[in-house]
Tab-separated table of N, CA and C in Angstrom:
chain	number	residue	atom	x	y	z
G	17	MET	N	205.253	267.382	373.503
G	17	MET	CA	205.677	266.567	372.384
G	17	MET	C	206.604	265.462	372.885
G	18	SER	N	206.453	264.288	372.364
G	18	SER	CA	207.299	263.165	372.781
G	18	SER	C	208.703	263.298	372.180
G	19	LEU	N	209.609	262.527	372.732
G	19	LEU	CA	210.975	262.460	372.239
G	19	LEU	C	211.200	261.062	371.666
G	20	LEU	N	211.593	261.005	370.414
G	20	LEU	CA	211.891	259.752	369.731
G	20	LEU	C	213.409	259.644	369.617
G	21	VAL	N	213.945	258.476	369.940
G	21	VAL	CA	215.381	258.243	369.882
G	21	VAL	C	215.631	256.970	369.089
G	22	LEU	N	216.459	257.066	368.055
G	22	LEU	CA	216.826	255.896	367.244
G	22	LEU	C	218.312	255.674	367.405
G	23	CYS	N	218.702	254.476	367.817
G	23	CYS	CA	220.120	254.158	368.042
G	23	CYS	C	220.511	252.916	367.271
G	24	GLU	N	221.784	252.865	366.904
G	24	GLU	CA	222.342	251.646	366.318
G	24	GLU	C	223.583	251.267	367.128
G	25	PHE	N	223.693	249.993	367.441
G	25	PHE	CA	224.841	249.455	368.172
G	25	PHE	C	225.502	248.359	367.340
G	26	ARG	N	226.803	248.221	367.545
G	26	ARG	CA	227.559	247.116	366.955
G	26	ARG	C	228.087	246.280	368.132
G	27	ALA	N	227.582	245.077	368.265
G	27	ALA	CA	228.059	244.185	369.327
G	27	ALA	C	229.443	243.685	368.979
G	28	ARG	N	230.319	243.671	369.959
G	28	ARG	CA	231.658	243.125	369.734
G	28	ARG	C	231.535	241.613	369.564
G	29	THR	N	232.372	241.063	368.703
G	29	THR	CA	232.280	239.653	368.343
G	29	THR	C	232.267	238.744	369.565
G	30	ASP	N	233.107	239.028	370.529
G	30	ASP	CA	233.186	238.169	371.709
G	30	ASP	C	232.128	238.512	372.759
G	31	GLY	N	231.297	239.520	372.486
G	31	GLY	CA	230.317	239.932	373.490
G	31	GLY	C	228.880	239.926	373.013
G	32	GLU	N	228.615	239.309	371.872
G	32	GLU	CA	227.260	239.382	371.309
G	32	GLU	C	226.225	238.682	372.188
G	33	ALA	N	226.536	237.563	372.750
G	33	ALA	CA	225.576	236.882	373.632
G	33	ALA	C	225.251	237.740	374.857
G	34	GLU	N	226.250	238.369	375.421
G	34	GLU	CA	226.040	239.260	376.559
G	34	GLU	C	225.254	240.500	376.137
G	35	PHE	N	225.536	241.021	374.952
G	35	PHE	CA	224.776	242.149	374.424
G	35	PHE	C	223.285	241.819	374.378
G	36	LEU	N	222.963	240.662	373.832
G	36	LEU	CA	221.565	240.260	373.717
G	36	LEU	C	220.910	240.101	375.078
G	37	ARG	N	221.629	239.557	376.045
G	37	ARG	CA	221.091	239.422	377.393
G	37	ARG	C	220.784	240.807	377.984
G	38	VAL	N	221.720	241.728	377.836
G	38	VAL	CA	221.535	243.074	378.407
G	38	VAL	C	220.433	243.816	377.659
G	39	ALA	N	220.367	243.686	376.342
G	39	ALA	CA	219.319	244.356	375.565
G	39	ALA	C	217.934	243.901	376.035
G	40	ARG	N	217.787	242.624	376.268
G	40	ARG	CA	216.500	242.099	376.776
G	40	ARG	C	216.198	242.618	378.181
G	41	ALA	N	217.208	242.713	379.019
G	41	ALA	CA	217.024	243.243	380.370
G	41	ALA	C	216.631	244.721	380.324
G	42	LEU	N	217.237	245.475	379.412
G	42	LEU	CA	216.867	246.879	379.261
G	42	LEU	C	215.412	247.025	378.833
G	43	ALA	N	214.985	246.193	377.892
G	43	ALA	CA	213.592	246.244	377.443
G	43	ALA	C	212.641	245.916	378.575
G	44	SER	N	212.965	244.941	379.394
G	44	SER	CA	212.130	244.589	380.545
G	44	SER	C	212.052	245.741	381.542
G	45	ALA	N	213.187	246.382	381.800
G	45	ALA	CA	213.211	247.501	382.733
G	45	ALA	C	212.400	248.668	382.190
G	46	ALA	N	212.543	248.954	380.903
G	46	ALA	CA	211.812	250.085	380.292
G	46	ALA	C	210.305	249.869	380.338
G	47	ALA	N	209.863	248.622	380.290
G	47	ALA	CA	208.439	248.322	380.325
G	47	ALA	C	207.775	248.761	381.618
G	48	THR	N	208.551	248.966	382.665
G	48	THR	CA	208.001	249.372	383.964
G	48	THR	C	208.000	250.888	384.158
G	49	GLU	N	208.547	251.634	383.219
G	49	GLU	CA	208.683	253.078	383.373
G	49	GLU	C	207.469	253.813	382.805
G	50	PRO	N	206.772	254.607	383.608
G	50	PRO	CA	205.573	255.278	383.113
G	50	PRO	C	205.827	256.275	381.991
G	51	GLY	N	207.020	256.864	381.897
G	51	GLY	CA	207.296	257.850	380.861
G	51	GLY	C	207.825	257.265	379.579
G	52	THR	N	208.007	255.941	379.537
G	52	THR	CA	208.505	255.279	378.338
G	52	THR	C	207.320	254.785	377.521
G	53	LEU	N	207.201	255.294	376.295
G	53	LEU	CA	206.088	254.924	375.421
G	53	LEU	C	206.430	253.736	374.524
G	54	ARG	N	207.692	253.639	374.134
G	54	ARG	CA	208.114	252.544	373.250
G	54	ARG	C	209.592	252.281	373.489
G	55	TYR	N	209.948	251.002	373.483
G	55	TYR	CA	211.346	250.604	373.666
G	55	TYR	C	211.488	249.263	372.979
G	56	GLN	N	211.939	249.269	371.728
G	56	GLN	CA	211.919	248.050	370.927
G	56	GLN	C	213.232	247.858	370.179
G	57	TRP	N	213.846	246.697	370.394
G	57	TRP	CA	215.091	246.329	369.721
G	57	TRP	C	214.814	245.642	368.391
G	58	PHE	N	215.734	245.815	367.441
G	58	PHE	CA	215.644	245.195	366.111
G	58	PHE	C	217.013	244.637	365.727
G	59	VAL	N	216.993	243.567	364.944
G	59	VAL	CA	218.202	243.039	364.330
G	59	VAL	C	218.308	243.690	362.955
G	60	THR	N	219.477	244.245	362.624
G	60	THR	CA	219.633	244.879	361.315
G	60	THR	C	220.129	243.850	360.287
G	61	GLN	N	220.293	244.298	359.060
G	61	GLN	CA	220.776	243.403	357.992
G	61	GLN	C	222.274	243.155	358.096
G	62	ARG	N	222.983	243.936	358.914
G	62	ARG	CA	224.428	243.769	359.061
G	62	ARG	C	224.716	242.885	360.283
G	63	PRO	N	225.514	241.860	360.103
G	63	PRO	CA	225.825	240.968	361.227
G	63	PRO	C	226.394	241.741	362.421
G	64	GLY	N	225.855	241.441	363.604
G	64	GLY	CA	226.342	242.056	364.826
G	64	GLY	C	225.801	243.447	365.107
G	65	HIS	N	224.957	243.960	364.224
G	65	HIS	CA	224.395	245.300	364.397
G	65	HIS	C	222.930	245.189	364.844
G	66	TYR	N	222.583	246.035	365.790
G	66	TYR	CA	221.228	246.063	366.344
G	66	TYR	C	220.789	247.509	366.446
G	67	SER	N	219.497	247.734	366.253
G	67	SER	CA	218.966	249.084	366.408
G	67	SER	C	217.830	249.052	367.423
G	68	ILE	N	217.549	250.225	367.948
G	68	ILE	CA	216.481	250.364	368.926
G	68	ILE	C	215.704	251.622	368.646
G	69	ILE	N	214.398	251.537	368.819
G	69	ILE	CA	213.520	252.704	368.787
G	69	ILE	C	213.063	252.923	370.213
G	70	GLU	N	213.327	254.134	370.712
G	70	GLU	CA	212.900	254.514	372.059
G	70	GLU	C	211.989	255.734	371.907
G	71	GLU	N	210.885	255.736	372.606
G	71	GLU	CA	210.021	256.915	372.616
G	71	GLU	C	209.612	257.194	374.065
G	72	TYR	N	209.732	258.459	374.424
G	72	TYR	CA	209.437	258.909	375.788
G	72	TYR	C	208.452	260.054	375.732
G	73	VAL	N	207.725	260.259	376.807
G	73	VAL	CA	206.762	261.362	376.832
G	73	VAL	C	207.477	262.690	376.655
G	74	ASP	N	208.722	262.799	377.113
G	74	ASP	CA	209.528	264.003	376.937
G	74	ASP	C	210.986	263.671	377.299
G	75	ALA	N	211.849	264.688	377.180
G	75	ALA	CA	213.274	264.468	377.454
G	75	ALA	C	213.526	264.103	378.912
G	76	ASP	N	212.716	264.620	379.819
G	76	ASP	CA	212.895	264.264	381.228
G	76	ASP	C	212.641	262.782	381.467
G	77	ALA	N	211.689	262.202	380.742
G	77	ALA	CA	211.424	260.769	380.864
G	77	ALA	C	212.601	259.947	380.320
G	78	ALA	N	213.244	260.445	379.264
G	78	ALA	CA	214.446	259.769	378.748
G	78	ALA	C	215.570	259.807	379.775
G	79	GLU	N	215.718	260.940	380.431
G	79	GLU	CA	216.709	261.063	381.487
G	79	GLU	C	216.400	260.104	382.645
G	80	THR	N	215.147	260.034	383.033
G	80	THR	CA	214.734	259.117	384.097
G	80	THR	C	215.065	257.679	383.706
G	81	HIS	N	214.788	257.320	382.458
G	81	HIS	CA	215.112	255.981	381.966
G	81	HIS	C	216.611	255.703	382.111
G	82	ASN	N	217.441	256.614	381.599
G	82	ASN	CA	218.890	256.394	381.667
G	82	ASN	C	219.378	256.239	383.096
G	83	ASN	N	218.818	257.021	384.000
G	83	ASN	CA	219.204	256.888	385.408
G	83	ASN	C	218.740	255.555	385.992
G	84	HIS	N	217.542	255.126	385.590
G	84	HIS	CA	216.962	253.870	386.090
G	84	HIS	C	217.783	252.661	385.659
G	85	VAL	N	218.325	252.702	384.451
G	85	VAL	CA	219.031	251.533	383.895
G	85	VAL	C	220.537	251.777	383.780
G	86	ASP	N	221.055	252.683	384.560
G	86	ASP	CA	222.476	253.062	384.458
G	86	ASP	C	223.407	251.851	384.484
G	87	SER	N	223.207	250.940	385.410
G	87	SER	CA	224.119	249.790	385.509
G	87	SER	C	224.007	248.887	384.280
G	88	LEU	N	222.807	248.730	383.728
G	88	LEU	CA	222.634	247.934	382.515
G	88	LEU	C	223.293	248.623	381.313
G	89	LEU	N	223.189	249.943	381.243
G	89	LEU	CA	223.829	250.665	380.140
G	89	LEU	C	225.347	250.507	380.197
G	90	ARG	N	225.898	250.526	381.388
G	90	ARG	CA	227.346	250.300	381.535
G	90	ARG	C	227.729	248.905	381.022
G	91	GLU	N	226.901	247.913	381.329
G	91	GLU	CA	227.144	246.558	380.835
G	91	GLU	C	227.061	246.503	379.310
G	92	LEU	N	226.076	247.225	378.754
G	92	LEU	CA	225.893	247.234	377.307
G	92	LEU	C	227.105	247.845	376.615
G	93	PHE	N	227.570	248.988	377.129
G	93	PHE	CA	228.708	249.660	376.502
G	93	PHE	C	230.025	248.896	376.700
G	94	ALA	N	230.033	247.926	377.594
G	94	ALA	CA	231.226	247.084	377.773
G	94	ALA	C	231.347	246.048	376.672
G	95	VAL	N	230.236	245.750	375.977
G	95	VAL	CA	230.258	244.701	374.949
G	95	VAL	C	229.803	245.191	373.584
G	96	ALA	N	229.535	246.493	373.453
G	96	ALA	CA	229.042	247.015	372.175
G	96	ALA	C	229.494	248.459	372.000
G	97	ASP	N	229.533	248.871	370.752
G	97	ASP	CA	229.865	250.254	370.406
G	97	ASP	C	228.615	250.931	369.884
G	98	LEU	N	228.420	252.163	370.287
G	98	LEU	CA	227.316	252.973	369.797
G	98	LEU	C	227.721	253.520	368.430
G	99	VAL	N	226.990	253.161	367.392
G	99	VAL	CA	227.295	253.570	366.035
G	99	VAL	C	226.674	254.934	365.737
G	100	SER	N	225.402	255.087	366.091
G	100	SER	CA	224.719	256.350	365.816
G	100	SER	C	223.520	256.511	366.736
G	101	VAL	N	223.142	257.780	366.918
G	101	VAL	CA	221.950	258.131	367.677
G	101	VAL	C	221.277	259.300	366.958
G	102	SER	N	219.978	259.202	366.740
G	102	SER	CA	219.197	260.301	366.195
G	102	SER	C	218.097	260.650	367.182
G	103	PHE	N	218.037	261.920	367.549
G	103	PHE	CA	216.988	262.422	368.441
G	103	PHE	C	215.980	263.196	367.606
G	104	TYR	N	214.698	262.987	367.883
G	104	TYR	CA	213.609	263.724	367.243
G	104	TYR	C	212.777	264.341	368.347
G	105	GLY	N	212.950	265.639	368.571
G	105	GLY	CA	212.231	266.333	369.630
G	105	GLY	C	213.152	267.234	370.404
G	106	GLU	N	212.604	267.853	371.421
G	106	GLU	CA	213.363	268.781	372.258
G	106	GLU	C	214.208	268.034	373.269
G	107	LEU	N	215.464	268.469	373.440
G	107	LEU	CA	216.369	267.868	374.410
G	107	LEU	C	216.422	268.715	375.666
G	108	ASN	N	216.649	268.064	376.797
G	108	ASN	CA	216.870	268.817	378.035
G	108	ASN	C	218.384	268.959	378.264
G	109	GLN	N	218.754	269.621	379.337
G	109	GLN	CA	220.176	269.869	379.623
G	109	GLN	C	220.953	268.566	379.781
G	110	TYR	N	220.362	267.598	380.461
G	110	TYR	CA	221.028	266.300	380.655
G	110	TYR	C	221.405	265.669	379.316
G	111	LEU	N	220.464	265.635	378.367
G	111	LEU	CA	220.737	265.014	377.070
G	111	LEU	C	221.742	265.844	376.269
G	112	ARG	N	221.663	267.158	376.357
G	112	ARG	CA	222.638	267.996	375.642
G	112	ARG	C	224.054	267.723	376.170
G	113	GLU	N	224.180	267.521	377.467
G	113	GLU	CA	225.489	267.195	378.041
G	113	GLU	C	225.908	265.775	377.650
G	114	TRP	N	224.951	264.847	377.596
G	114	TRP	CA	225.266	263.456	377.237
G	114	TRP	C	225.832	263.368	375.827
G	115	ILE	N	225.316	264.162	374.888
G	115	ILE	CA	225.780	264.092	373.503
G	115	ILE	C	227.048	264.869	373.249
G	116	SER	N	227.415	265.747	374.174
G	116	SER	CA	228.589	266.590	373.980
G	116	SER	C	229.836	265.750	373.762
G	117	GLY	N	230.509	265.985	372.644
G	117	GLY	CA	231.747	265.288	372.332
G	117	GLY	C	231.571	263.917	371.718
G	118	ARG	N	230.336	263.443	371.575
G	118	ARG	CA	230.113	262.135	370.949
G	118	ARG	C	229.972	262.291	369.438
G	119	GLU	N	230.384	261.270	368.729
G	119	GLU	CA	230.233	261.249	367.277
G	119	GLU	C	228.986	260.433	366.902
G	120	GLY	N	228.498	260.656	365.692
G	120	GLY	CA	227.361	259.890	365.197
G	120	GLY	C	226.024	260.325	365.765
G	121	ILE	N	225.938	261.601	366.188
G	121	ILE	CA	224.710	262.125	366.793
G	121	ILE	C	223.995	263.038	365.805
G	122	ALA	N	222.696	262.855	365.665
G	122	ALA	CA	221.858	263.745	364.866
G	122	ALA	C	220.734	264.259	365.760
G	123	ILE	N	220.525	265.570	365.738
G	123	ILE	CA	219.465	266.182	366.527
G	123	ILE	C	218.470	266.792	365.549
G	124	ASN	N	217.225	266.392	365.673
G	124	ASN	CA	216.154	266.863	364.804
G	124	ASN	C	215.107	267.522	365.686
G	125	VAL	N	214.910	268.830	365.490
G	125	VAL	CA	213.936	269.558	366.297
G	125	VAL	C	212.691	269.808	365.441
G	126	PRO	N	211.538	269.941	366.088
G	126	PRO	CA	210.307	270.134	365.345
G	126	PRO	C	210.344	271.405	364.483
G	127	LEU	N	209.756	271.332	363.324
G	127	LEU	CA	209.606	272.482	362.457
G	127	LEU	C	208.558	273.394	363.056
G	128	SER	N	208.903	274.632	363.307
G	128	SER	CA	207.934	275.554	363.915
G	128	SER	C	207.127	276.241	362.824
G	129	GLY	N	205.942	276.708	363.249
G	129	GLY	CA	205.095	277.484	362.356
G	129	GLY	C	204.247	276.604	361.560
């Protein structure tokens, strides 16, 4: 089963241009990853807020993505705040550790049976 990740970011007022540059670079990098099924940024109705839909073949592919773009993610977090993250699917140990202590996280696991 694939892993779907929905995130919302708030770009800092003085860093919005840099946020957009990094978001585009992340999308370009994700396009080269075989385990990434979808990686698409959106502008929300709130000024300075952006959302992204990420879909990976599984949690390990999401981990591979984060490792691949680590330096870009650091740049992104320097100019934006993570507002929320929703996971749909099974998480691996890496993702469980990543969410530990963070606010605004929702984990949705498949309904069994």
